[in-house]
Coordinates of C-alpha atoms in Angstrom, one line a residue:
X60 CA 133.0 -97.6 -5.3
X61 CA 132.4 -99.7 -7.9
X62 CA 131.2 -100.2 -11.6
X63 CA 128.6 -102.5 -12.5
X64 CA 126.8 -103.7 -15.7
X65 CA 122.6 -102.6 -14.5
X66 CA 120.9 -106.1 -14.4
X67 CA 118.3 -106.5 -17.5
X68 CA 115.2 -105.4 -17.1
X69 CA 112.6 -108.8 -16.2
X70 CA 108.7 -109.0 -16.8
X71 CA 108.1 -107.9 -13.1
X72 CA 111.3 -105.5 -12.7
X73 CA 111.2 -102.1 -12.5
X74 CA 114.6 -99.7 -13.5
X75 CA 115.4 -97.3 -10.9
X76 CA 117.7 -94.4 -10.8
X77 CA 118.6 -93.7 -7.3
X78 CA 118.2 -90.1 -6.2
X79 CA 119.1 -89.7 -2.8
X80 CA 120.0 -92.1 0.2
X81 CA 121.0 -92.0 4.2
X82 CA 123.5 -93.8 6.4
X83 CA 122.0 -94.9 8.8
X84 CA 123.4 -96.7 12.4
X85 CA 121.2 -99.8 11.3
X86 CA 123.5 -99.6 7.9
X87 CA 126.8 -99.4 9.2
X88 CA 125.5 -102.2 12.0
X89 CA 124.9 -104.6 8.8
X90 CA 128.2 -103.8 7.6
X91 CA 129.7 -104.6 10.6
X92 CA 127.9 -108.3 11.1
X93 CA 126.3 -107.1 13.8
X94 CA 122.6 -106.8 12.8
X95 CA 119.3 -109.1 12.7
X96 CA 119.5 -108.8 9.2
X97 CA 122.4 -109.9 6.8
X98 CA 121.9 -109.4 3.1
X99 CA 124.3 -112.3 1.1
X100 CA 128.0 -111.1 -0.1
X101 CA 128.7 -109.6 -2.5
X102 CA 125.9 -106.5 -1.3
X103 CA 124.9 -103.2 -1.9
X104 CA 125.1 -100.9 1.3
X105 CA 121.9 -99.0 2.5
X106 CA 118.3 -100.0 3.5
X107 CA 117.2 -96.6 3.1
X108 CA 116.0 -94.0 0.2
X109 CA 114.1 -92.6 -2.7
X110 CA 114.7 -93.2 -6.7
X111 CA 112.6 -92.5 -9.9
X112 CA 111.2 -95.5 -12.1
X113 CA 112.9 -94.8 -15.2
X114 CA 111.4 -98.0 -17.0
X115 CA 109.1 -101.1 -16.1
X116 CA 108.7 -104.5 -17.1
X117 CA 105.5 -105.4 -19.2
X118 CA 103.8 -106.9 -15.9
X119 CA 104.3 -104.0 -14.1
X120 CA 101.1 -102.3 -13.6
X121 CA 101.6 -100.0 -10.3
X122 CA 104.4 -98.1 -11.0
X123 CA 105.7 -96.2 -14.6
X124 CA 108.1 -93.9 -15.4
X125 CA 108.7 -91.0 -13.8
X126 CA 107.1 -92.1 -10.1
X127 CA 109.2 -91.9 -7.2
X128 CA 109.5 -95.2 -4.8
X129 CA 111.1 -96.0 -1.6
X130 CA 112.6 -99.6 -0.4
X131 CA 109.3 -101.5 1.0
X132 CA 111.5 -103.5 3.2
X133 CA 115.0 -103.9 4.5
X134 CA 118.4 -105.1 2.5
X135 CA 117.8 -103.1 -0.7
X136 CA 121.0 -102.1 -1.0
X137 CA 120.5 -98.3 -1.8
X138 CA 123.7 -96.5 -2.2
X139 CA 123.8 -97.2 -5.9
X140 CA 123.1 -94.6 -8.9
X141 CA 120.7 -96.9 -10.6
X142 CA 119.3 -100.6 -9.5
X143 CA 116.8 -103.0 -11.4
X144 CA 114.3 -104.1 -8.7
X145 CA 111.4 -106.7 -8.6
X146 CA 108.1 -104.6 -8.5
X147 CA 107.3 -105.8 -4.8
X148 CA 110.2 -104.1 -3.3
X149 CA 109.2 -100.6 -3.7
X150 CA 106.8 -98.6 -2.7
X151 CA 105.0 -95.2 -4.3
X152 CA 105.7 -92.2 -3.1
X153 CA 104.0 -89.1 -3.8
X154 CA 106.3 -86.6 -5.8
X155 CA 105.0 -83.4 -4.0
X156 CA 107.1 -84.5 -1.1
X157 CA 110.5 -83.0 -0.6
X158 CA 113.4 -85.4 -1.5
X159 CA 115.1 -85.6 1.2
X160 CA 111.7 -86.1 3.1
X161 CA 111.2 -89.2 0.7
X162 CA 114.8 -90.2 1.3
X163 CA 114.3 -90.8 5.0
X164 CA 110.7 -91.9 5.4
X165 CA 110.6 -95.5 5.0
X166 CA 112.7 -96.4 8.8
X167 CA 112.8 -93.4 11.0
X168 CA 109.3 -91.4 10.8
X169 CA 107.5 -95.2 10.1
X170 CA 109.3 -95.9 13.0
X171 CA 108.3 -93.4 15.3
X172 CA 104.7 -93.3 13.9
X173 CA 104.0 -97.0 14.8
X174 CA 105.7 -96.8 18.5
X175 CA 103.6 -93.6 19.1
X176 CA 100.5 -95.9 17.9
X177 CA 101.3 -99.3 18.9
X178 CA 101.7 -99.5 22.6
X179 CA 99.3 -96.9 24.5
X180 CA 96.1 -95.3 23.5
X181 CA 97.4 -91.8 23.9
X182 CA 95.4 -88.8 23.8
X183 CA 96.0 -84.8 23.6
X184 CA 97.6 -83.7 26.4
X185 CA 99.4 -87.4 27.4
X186 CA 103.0 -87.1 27.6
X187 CA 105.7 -89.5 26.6
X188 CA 109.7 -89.3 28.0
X189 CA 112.5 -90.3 25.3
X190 CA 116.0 -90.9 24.9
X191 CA 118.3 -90.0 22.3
X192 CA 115.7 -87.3 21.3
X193 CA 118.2 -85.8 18.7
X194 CA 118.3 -88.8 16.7
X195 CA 116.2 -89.3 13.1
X196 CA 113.6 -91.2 15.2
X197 CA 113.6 -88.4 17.9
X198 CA 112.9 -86.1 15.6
X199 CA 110.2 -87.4 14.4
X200 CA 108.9 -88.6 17.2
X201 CA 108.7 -84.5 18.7
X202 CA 107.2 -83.5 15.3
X203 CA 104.3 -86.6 15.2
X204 CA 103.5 -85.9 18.6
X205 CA 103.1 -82.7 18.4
X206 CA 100.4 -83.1 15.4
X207 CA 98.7 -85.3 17.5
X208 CA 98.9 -83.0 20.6
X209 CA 101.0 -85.5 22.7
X210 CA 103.9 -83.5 24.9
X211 CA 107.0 -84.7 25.1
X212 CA 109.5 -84.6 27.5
X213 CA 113.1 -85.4 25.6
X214 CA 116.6 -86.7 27.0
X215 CA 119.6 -85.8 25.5
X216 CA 123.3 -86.3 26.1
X217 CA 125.2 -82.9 27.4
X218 CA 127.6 -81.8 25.1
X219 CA 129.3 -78.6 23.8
X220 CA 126.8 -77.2 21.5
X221 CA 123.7 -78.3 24.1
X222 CA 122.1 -74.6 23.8
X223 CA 122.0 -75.2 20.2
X224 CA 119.9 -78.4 20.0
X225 CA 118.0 -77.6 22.6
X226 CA 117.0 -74.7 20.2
X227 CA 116.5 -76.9 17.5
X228 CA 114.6 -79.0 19.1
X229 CA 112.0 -76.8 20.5
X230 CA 111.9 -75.5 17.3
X231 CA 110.5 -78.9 16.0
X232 CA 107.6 -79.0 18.8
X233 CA 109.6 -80.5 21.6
X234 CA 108.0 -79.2 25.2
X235 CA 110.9 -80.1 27.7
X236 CA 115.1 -80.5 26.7
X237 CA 116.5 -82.1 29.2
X238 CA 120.3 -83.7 29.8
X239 CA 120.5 -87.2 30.9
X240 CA 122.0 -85.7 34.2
X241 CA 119.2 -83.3 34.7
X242 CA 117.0 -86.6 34.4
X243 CA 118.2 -87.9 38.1
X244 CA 117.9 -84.7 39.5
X245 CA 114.9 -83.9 42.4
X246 CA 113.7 -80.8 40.3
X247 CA 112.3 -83.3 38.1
X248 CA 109.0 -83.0 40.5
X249 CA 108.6 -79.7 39.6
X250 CA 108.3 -80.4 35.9
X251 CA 105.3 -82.5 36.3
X252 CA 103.2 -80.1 38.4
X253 CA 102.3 -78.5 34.8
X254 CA 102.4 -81.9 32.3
X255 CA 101.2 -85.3 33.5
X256 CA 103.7 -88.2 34.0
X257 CA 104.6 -90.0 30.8
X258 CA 102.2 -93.5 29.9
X259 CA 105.4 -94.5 27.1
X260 CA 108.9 -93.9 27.2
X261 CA 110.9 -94.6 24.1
X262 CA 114.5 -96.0 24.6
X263 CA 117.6 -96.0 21.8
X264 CA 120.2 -96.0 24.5
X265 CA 120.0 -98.6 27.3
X266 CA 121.9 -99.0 30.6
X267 CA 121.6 -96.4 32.8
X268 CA 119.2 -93.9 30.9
X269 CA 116.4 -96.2 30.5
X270 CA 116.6 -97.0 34.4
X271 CA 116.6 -93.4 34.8
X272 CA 113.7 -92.7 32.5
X273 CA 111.8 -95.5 34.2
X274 CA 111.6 -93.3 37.3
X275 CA 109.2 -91.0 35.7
X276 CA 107.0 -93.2 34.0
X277 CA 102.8 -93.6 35.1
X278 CA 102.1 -96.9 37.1
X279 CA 101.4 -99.2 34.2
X280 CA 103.2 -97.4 31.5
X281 CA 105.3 -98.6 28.9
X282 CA 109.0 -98.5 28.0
X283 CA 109.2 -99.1 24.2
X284 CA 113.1 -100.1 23.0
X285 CA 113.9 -99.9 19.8
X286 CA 117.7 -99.4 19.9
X287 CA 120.9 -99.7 22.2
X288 CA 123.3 -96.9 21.8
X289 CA 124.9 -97.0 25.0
X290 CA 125.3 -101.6 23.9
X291 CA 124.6 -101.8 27.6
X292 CA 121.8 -104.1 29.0
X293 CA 118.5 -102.2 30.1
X294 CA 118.7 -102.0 34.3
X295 CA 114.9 -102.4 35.9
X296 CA 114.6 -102.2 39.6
X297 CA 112.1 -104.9 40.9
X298 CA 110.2 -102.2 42.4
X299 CA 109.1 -100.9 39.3
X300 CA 107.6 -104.2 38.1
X301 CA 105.8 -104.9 41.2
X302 CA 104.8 -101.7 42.3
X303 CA 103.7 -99.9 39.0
X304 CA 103.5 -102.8 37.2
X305 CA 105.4 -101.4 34.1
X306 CA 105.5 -102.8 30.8
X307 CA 108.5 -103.6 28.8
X308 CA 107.9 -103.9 24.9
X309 CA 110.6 -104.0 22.0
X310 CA 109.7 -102.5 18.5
X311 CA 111.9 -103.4 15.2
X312 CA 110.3 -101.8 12.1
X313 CA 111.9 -105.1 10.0
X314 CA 109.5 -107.2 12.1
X315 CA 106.7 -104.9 12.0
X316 CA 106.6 -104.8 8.3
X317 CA 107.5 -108.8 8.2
X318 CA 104.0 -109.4 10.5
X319 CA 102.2 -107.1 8.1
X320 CA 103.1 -108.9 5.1
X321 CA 100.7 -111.7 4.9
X322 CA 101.4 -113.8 1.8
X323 CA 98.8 -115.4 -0.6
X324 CA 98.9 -118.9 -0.7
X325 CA 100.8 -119.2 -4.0
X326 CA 103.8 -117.3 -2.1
X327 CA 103.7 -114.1 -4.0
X328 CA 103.2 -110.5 -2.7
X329 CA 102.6 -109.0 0.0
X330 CA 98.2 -109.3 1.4
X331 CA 95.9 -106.2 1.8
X332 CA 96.7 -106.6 5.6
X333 CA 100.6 -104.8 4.5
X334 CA 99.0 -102.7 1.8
X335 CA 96.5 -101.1 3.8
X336 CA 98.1 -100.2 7.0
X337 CA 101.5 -99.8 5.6
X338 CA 99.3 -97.4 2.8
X339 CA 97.4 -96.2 5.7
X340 CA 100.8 -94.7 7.8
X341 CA 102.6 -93.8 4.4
X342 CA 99.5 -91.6 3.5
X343 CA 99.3 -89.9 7.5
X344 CA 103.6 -89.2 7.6
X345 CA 102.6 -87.4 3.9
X346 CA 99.9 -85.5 4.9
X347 CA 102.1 -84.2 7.9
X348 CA 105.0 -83.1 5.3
X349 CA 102.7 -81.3 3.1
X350 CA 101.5 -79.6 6.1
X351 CA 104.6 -78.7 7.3
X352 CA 104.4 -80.5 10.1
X353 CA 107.0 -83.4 9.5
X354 CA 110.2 -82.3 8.2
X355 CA 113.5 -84.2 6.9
X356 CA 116.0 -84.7 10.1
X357 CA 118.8 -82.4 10.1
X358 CA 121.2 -83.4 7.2
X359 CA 124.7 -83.0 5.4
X360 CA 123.7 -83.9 1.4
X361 CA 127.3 -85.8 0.4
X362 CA 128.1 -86.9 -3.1
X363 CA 128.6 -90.9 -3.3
X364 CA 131.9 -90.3 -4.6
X365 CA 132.3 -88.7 -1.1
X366 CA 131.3 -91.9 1.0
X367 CA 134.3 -92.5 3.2
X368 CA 133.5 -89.1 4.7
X369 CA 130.0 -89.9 5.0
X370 CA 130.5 -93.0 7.0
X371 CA 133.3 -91.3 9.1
X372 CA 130.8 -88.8 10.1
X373 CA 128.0 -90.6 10.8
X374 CA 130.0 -92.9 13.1
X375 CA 131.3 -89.6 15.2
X376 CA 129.6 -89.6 18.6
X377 CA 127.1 -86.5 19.1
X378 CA 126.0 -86.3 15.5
X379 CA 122.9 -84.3 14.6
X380 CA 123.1 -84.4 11.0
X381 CA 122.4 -87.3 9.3
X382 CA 124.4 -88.2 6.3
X383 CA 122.7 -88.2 2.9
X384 CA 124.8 -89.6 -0.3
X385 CA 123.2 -87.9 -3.5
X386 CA 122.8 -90.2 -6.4

């Protein structure tokens, strides 16, 4: 933890003080070296979080005082207790939110909003199967559906506490819990006599869940993946390719916002293309907070002063609370 001088304040700047930021695996995986995404050393940890504009430069016209932003892309460098910012890396967020809600909405609920929007034209009463259901995405993914009247039928890893999450889970909307194991088993069947097969399945994990969860998807369904928890290859059998003629997309929200950002021909800012249908999600994921019907993932608020433990924690296996330094 370290003590820096905050950067002067420029025409287009914007003075932030941090208020509350996540760990999330994509952090620790840009640590590590491992990720798409490498911000240049010396960095700031965290893509993640919510701050309040304490001051603005005089070009600043969007944002003043008092407003709460979020990161508008990746490589902020969040775990901080204040920051100086160019304008065009934040994004509003309304205040009437809560803050841990604003802490976590720019990657996992975005996330899950665009994968449930993106890839099939799903209406009330479709289905979808996922895979580490208990993650931040996973959560979100059971709560959006649910608004939008989409069942889902959710894969999680057996473990000690599994009566527990299953709990929590249904409590967020889910329809089915099941275990990885309970995924290969005939009874399966049964399941779908009362929701129909899944068009999309969402995969995190890789090897042999995603085969698994394959199974069960409609002829011409898709498999979205989006992560690789299990850092094992996904397994198709050729079958499913020529018989049902499945799909296989991959979805990185980085990318998404990256496509969406069409620059003006001087090079500066983002185009209207970004604005409005990054605008247009960031107002729906609101709207379904304020109704109650998108809530922060289960957390563990930790002082910054407390990181190491953070980062121990998030790195256990089986974790259901995400970490969330407070700034």
């Amino acid at each position: 933890l370290k003590d820096l001088e905050v950067a002067e304040l420029g025409d287009s700047d914007v003075h932030v003080k941090m208020l509350a930021a996540p760990i999330n695996p994509a952090d620790i995986n840009m640590i590590q070296g491992t990720y798409a995404i490498l911000s240049p050393l010396p960095a700031v940890g965290g893509n993640e979080g919510v701050g309040e504009v304490l001051e603005v430069g005089r070009r600043v016209a969007a944002l003043k005082p008092g407003d709460w932003v979020i990161p508008a892309g990746t490589g902020l460098g969040t775990w901080r207790t204040q920051g100086v910012f160019p304008e065009e890396t934040l994004l509003k967020v309304p205040r009437d939110i809560p803050v841990l809600c604003a802490a976590t909405l720019s990657v996992n609920p975005c996330t899950a909003y665009r994968m449930l929007t993106d890839f099939e034209t799903l209406a009330p009463g479709d289905s979808i199967i996922q895979n580490a259901a208990n993650s931040g995405v996973g959560q979100a993914v059971i709560q959006i559906a649910k608004a939008f009247g989409i069942k889902t039928i959710n894969v999680v890893r057996d473990r000690p506490d599994l009566p527990k999450l299953v709990e929590r889970l249904m409590a967020l909307g889910a329809d089915h819990v099941i275990t990885e194991e309970m995924l290969r088993k005939p009874e399966m069947k049964d399941m779908f006599k009362s929701i129909p097969k899944p068009r999309l399945a969402l995969n995190c994990v890789g090897g042999k869940s995603t085969t698994e969860m394959l199974r069960h998807l409609q002829p011409k369904g898709t498999m979205v993946t989006y992560g690789g928890m299990a850092k094992q290859p996904v397994m198709v059998p050729v079958s499913a390719f020529i018989f049902r003629d499945v799909r296989l997309r991959g979805f990185w929200m980085t990318q998404w916002r990256k496509d969406h950002a069409q620059v003006d021909g001087a090079g500066a800012g983002r185009g209207p293309l970004f604005w409005e249908s990054l605008a247009g999600m960031m107002d729906a994921l609101c709207q379904l907070i304020r109704r109650g019907q998108l809530t922060a993932p289960a957390c563990t608020e930790v002082p910054l002063q407390d990181y190491e433990a953070a980062l121990e924690a998030s790195m256990k296996p089986f974790t259901s609370s995400k970490q969330i330094l407070l700034l």
